[in-house]
Structure formats: C-alpha cells, structure tokens
Coordinates of N, CA and C in Angstrom, one line a residue:
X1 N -73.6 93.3 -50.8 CA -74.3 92.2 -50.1 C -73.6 91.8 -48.8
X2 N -74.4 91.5 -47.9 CA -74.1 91.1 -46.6 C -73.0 90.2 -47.0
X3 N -72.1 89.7 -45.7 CA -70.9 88.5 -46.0 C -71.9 87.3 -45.7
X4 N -72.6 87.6 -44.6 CA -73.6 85.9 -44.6 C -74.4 85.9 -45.6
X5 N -74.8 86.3 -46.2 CA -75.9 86.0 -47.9 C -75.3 85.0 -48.6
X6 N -75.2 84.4 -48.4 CA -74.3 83.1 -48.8 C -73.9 81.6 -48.0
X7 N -74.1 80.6 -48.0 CA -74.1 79.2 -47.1 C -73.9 78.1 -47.8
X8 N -73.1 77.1 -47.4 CA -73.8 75.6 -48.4 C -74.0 75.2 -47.5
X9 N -74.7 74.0 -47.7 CA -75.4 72.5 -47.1 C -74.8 71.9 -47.6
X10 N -73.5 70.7 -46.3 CA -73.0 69.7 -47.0 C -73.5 68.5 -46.9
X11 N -72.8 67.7 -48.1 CA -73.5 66.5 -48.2 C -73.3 65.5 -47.2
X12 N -74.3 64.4 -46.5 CA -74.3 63.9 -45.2 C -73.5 62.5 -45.6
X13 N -73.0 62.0 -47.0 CA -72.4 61.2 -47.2 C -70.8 61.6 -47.4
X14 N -70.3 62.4 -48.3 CA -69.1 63.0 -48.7 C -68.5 64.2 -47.8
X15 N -69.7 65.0 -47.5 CA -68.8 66.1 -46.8 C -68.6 67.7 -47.7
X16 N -68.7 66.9 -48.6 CA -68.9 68.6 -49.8 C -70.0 69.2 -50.4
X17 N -70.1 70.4 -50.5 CA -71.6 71.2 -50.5 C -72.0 70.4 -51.8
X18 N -73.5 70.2 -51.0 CA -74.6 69.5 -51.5 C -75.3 70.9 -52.6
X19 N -75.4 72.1 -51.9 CA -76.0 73.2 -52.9 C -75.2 74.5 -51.8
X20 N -75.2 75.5 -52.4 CA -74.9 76.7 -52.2 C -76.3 77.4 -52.0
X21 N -76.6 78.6 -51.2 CA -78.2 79.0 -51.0 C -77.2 80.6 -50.8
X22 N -78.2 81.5 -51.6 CA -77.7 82.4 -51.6 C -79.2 83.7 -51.5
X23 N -78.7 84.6 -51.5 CA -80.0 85.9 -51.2 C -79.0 86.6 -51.9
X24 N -79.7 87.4 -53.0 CA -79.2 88.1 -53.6 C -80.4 88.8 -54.5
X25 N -79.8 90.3 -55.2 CA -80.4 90.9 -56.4 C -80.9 89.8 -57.7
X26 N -81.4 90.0 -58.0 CA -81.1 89.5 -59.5 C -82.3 90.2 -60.6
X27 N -81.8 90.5 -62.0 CA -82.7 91.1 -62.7 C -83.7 90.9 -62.7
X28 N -84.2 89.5 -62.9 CA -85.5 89.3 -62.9 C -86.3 89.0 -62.0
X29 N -86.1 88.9 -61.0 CA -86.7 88.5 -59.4 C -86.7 90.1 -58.8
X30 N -85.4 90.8 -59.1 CA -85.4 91.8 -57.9 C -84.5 90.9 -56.8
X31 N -85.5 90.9 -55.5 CA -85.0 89.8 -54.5 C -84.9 88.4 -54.8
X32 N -83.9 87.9 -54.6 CA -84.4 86.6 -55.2 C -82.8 85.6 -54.1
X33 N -83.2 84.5 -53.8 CA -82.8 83.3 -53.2 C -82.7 82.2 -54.4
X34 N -81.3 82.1 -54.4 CA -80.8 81.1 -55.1 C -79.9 79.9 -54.5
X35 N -80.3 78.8 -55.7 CA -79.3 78.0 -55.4 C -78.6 77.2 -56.2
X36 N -76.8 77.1 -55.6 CA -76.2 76.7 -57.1 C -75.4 75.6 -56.6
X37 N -75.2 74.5 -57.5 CA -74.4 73.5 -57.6 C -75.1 72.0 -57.1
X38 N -76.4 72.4 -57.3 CA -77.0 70.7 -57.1 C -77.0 69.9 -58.8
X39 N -78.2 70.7 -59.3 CA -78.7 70.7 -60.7 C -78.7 71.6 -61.6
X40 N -77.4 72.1 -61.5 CA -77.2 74.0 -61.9 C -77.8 75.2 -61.1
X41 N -78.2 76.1 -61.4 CA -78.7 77.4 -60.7 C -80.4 77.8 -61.0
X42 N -80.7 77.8 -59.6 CA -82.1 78.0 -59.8 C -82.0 79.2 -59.0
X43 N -83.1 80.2 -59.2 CA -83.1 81.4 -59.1 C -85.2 81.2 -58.8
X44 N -85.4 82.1 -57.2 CA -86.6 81.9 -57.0 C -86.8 83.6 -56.7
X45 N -88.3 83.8 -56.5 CA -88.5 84.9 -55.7 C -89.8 84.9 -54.3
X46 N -90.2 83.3 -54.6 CA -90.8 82.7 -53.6 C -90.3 81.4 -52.9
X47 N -90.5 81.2 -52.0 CA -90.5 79.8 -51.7 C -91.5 79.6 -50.9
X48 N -92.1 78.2 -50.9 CA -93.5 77.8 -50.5 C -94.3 78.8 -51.5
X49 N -95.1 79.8 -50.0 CA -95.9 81.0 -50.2 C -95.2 82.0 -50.0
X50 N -94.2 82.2 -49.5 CA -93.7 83.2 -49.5 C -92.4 84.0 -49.9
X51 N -92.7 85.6 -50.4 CA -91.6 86.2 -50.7 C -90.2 86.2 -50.6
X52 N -89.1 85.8 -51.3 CA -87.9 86.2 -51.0 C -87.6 87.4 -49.7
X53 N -87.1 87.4 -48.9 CA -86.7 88.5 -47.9 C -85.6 88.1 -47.0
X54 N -85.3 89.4 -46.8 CA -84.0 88.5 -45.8 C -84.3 88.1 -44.9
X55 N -85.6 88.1 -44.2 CA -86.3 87.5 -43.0 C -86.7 85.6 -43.1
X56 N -86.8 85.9 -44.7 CA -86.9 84.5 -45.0 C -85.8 83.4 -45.3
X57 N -84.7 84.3 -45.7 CA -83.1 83.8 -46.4 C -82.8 83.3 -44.2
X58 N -83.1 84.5 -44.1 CA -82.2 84.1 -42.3 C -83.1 82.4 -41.6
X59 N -84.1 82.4 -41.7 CA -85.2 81.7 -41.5 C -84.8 80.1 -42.1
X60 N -84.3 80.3 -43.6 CA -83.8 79.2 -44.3 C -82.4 78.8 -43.9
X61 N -81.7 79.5 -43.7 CA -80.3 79.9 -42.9 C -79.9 78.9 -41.5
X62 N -81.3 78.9 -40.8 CA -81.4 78.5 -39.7 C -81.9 77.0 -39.6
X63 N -83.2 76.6 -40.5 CA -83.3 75.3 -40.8 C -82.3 74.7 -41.2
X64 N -81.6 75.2 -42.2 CA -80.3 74.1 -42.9 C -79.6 73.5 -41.9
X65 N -79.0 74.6 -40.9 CA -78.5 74.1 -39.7 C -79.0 73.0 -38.6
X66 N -80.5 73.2 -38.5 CA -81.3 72.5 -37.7 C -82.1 71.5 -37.8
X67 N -83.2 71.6 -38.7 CA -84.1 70.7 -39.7 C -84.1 70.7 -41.0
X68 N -83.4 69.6 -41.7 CA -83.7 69.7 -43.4 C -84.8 69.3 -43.4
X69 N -85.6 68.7 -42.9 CA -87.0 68.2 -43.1 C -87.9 69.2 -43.3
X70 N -87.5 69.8 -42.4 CA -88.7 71.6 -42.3 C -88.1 72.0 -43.7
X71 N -87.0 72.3 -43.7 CA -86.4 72.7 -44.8 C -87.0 72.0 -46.6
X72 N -87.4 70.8 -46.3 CA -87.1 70.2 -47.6 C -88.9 70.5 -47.5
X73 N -89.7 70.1 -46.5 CA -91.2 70.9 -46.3 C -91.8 72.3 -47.2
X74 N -90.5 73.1 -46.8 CA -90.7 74.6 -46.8 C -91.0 74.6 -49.1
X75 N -90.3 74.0 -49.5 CA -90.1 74.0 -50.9 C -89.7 72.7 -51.7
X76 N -90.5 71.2 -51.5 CA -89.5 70.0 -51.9 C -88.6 70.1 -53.6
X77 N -89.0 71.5 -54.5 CA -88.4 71.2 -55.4 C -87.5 72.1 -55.2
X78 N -87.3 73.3 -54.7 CA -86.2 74.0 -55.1 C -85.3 73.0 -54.2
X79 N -85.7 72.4 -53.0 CA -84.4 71.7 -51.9 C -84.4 70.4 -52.1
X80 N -84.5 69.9 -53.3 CA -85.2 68.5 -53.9 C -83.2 67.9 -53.5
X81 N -82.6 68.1 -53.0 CA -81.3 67.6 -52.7 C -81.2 66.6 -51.5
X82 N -82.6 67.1 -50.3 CA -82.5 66.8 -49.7 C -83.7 65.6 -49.6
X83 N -83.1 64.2 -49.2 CA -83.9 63.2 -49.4 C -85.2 63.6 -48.4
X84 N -86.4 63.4 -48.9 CA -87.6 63.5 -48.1 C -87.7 62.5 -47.3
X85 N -87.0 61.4 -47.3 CA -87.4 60.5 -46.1 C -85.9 59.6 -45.0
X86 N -84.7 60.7 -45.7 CA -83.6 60.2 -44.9 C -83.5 62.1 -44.0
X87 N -84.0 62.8 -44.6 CA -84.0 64.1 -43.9 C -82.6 64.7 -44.1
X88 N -81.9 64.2 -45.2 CA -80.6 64.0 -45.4 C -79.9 64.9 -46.2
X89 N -79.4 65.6 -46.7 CA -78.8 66.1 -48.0 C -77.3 65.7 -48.1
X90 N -78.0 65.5 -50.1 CA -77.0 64.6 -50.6 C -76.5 65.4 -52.0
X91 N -75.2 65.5 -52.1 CA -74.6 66.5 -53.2 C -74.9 65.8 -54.9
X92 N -74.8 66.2 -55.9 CA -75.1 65.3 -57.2 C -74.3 64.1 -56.9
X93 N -73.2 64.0 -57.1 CA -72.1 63.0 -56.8 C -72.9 61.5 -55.9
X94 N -73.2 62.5 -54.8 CA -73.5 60.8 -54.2 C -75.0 60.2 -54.6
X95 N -76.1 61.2 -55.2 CA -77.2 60.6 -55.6 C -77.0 59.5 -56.8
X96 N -77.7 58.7 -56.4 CA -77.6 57.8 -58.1 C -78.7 57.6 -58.6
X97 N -78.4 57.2 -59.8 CA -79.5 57.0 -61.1 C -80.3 57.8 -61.2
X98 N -79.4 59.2 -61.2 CA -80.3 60.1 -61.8 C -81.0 60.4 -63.2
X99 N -82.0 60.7 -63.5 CA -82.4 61.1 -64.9 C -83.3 62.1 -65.2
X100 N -83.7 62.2 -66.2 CA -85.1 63.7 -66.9 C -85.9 62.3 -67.1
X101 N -87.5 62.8 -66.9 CA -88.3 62.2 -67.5 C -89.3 63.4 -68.7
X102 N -89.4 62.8 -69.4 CA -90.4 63.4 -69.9 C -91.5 63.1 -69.9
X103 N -92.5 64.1 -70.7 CA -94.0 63.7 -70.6 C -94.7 64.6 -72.5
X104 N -94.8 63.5 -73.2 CA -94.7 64.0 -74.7 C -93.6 65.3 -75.3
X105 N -92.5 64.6 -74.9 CA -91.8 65.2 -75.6 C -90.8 66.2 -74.4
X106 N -91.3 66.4 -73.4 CA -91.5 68.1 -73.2 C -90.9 67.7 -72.3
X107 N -89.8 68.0 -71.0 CA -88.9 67.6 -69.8 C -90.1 68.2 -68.7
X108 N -90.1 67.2 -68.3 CA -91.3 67.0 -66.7 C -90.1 67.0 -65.3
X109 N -89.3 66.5 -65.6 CA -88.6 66.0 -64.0 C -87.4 65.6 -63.9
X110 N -86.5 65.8 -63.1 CA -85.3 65.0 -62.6 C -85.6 64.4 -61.4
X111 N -85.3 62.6 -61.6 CA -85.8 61.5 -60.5 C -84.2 61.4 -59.9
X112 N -84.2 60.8 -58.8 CA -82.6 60.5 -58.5 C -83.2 59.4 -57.0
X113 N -81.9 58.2 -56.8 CA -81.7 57.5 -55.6 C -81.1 58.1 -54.8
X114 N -81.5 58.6 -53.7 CA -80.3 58.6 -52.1 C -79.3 57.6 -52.0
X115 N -78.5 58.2 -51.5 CA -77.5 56.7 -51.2 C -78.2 55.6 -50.3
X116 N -79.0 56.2 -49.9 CA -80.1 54.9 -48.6 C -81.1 54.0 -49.5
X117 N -81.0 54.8 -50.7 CA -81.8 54.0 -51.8 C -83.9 54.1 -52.0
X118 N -83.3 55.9 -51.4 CA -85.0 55.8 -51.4 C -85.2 57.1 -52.5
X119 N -85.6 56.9 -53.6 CA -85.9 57.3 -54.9 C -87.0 58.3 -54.7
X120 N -86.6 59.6 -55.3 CA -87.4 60.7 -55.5 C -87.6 61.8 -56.4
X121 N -87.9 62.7 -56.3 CA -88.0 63.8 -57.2 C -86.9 64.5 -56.9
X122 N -86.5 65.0 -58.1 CA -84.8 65.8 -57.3 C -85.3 67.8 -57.5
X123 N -86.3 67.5 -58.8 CA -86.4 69.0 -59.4 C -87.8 68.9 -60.8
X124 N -88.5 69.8 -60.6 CA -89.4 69.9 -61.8 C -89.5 71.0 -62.7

C-alpha cells in the first residue's frame, strides 16, 4: 500500500488524532476505507453513494484538510467525530457525555456533546 493510504484528523481542541482514515484491502469489503480510533474500527466499502476507490480516499484526503463540513456531509455517521454544527473535529477524549442508546433492547446509537456543547449523533 501506498505511504499516503493513511492520515489522521486532529482534534481542534487537544491536538491529537481525532480518527485515523485509511484505504486499504480488507477481506470483506475488498476495497475498503477505514477508520480507527474514534469509536473503534469501522470498516466501509461505501461512503455516501459511493464506492471505496482511491479517487475517493484522495477526494476524502483533501476535504479533511479543507472542509470537515463537506466532509462530515459526505457520510455524518462514519465522520460522526466531526461536530455537524462547530465543523470541528473532536477526538473521544474531548467529546463528553457520551453514551449507546437503545431501542428495545437492541443498540441504536452513540450520542456524544462537542466541547461547544452542541449534542449529536456520534455513530449508528
């Protein structure tokens, strides 16, 4: 794998990666874009509507740098790190009161506060 297939997004409060975003193989995807160290490892082979590719990883590569908003647009759960209304990304550490909710029994969601205190969906 390429040396760039690999990036984090630091957090805009602390300064330490918020998530790792990677393009890689993976068994079950084939192609697949991952990301590790928000809420553990998620493993996709879409994002939005479209296919994992490296056209797409470079594409994501380039938002992180520029707009998280586009970025948090493009996919709000897999990039659920990034506050949808501070445009911000924020590492586990600095989110607070995070939790699971359920819905009869069954795990529906992780909700979490921004440090700016605007409460969202982190992951479903």
């Amino acid at each position: 794998m390429e040396q760039d297939s690999t990036f984090s997004i630091g957090c805009s409060m602390c300064g330490n990666p918020a998530a790792n975003i990677s393009f890689e193989t993976q068994p079950r995807f084939n192609l697949a874009i991952a990301q590790r160290g928000f809420l553990g490892e998620i493993f996709t082979a879409m994002l939005g509507r479209q296919n994992a590719t490296p056209e797409l990883f470079a594409e994501i590569r380039d938002m992180a740098f520029k707009d998280l908003g586009a970025l948090y647009a493009l996919d709000p759960d897999f990039f659920g790190f990034i506050c949808r209304r501070c445009t911000a990304a924020y590492c586990r550490a600095c989110w607070r009161d995070v939790y699971p909710t359920f819905d009869q029994g069954q795990y529906d969601e992780t909700r979490g506060t921004c440090p700016r205190g605007h409460e969202q969906m982190l992951q479903d």
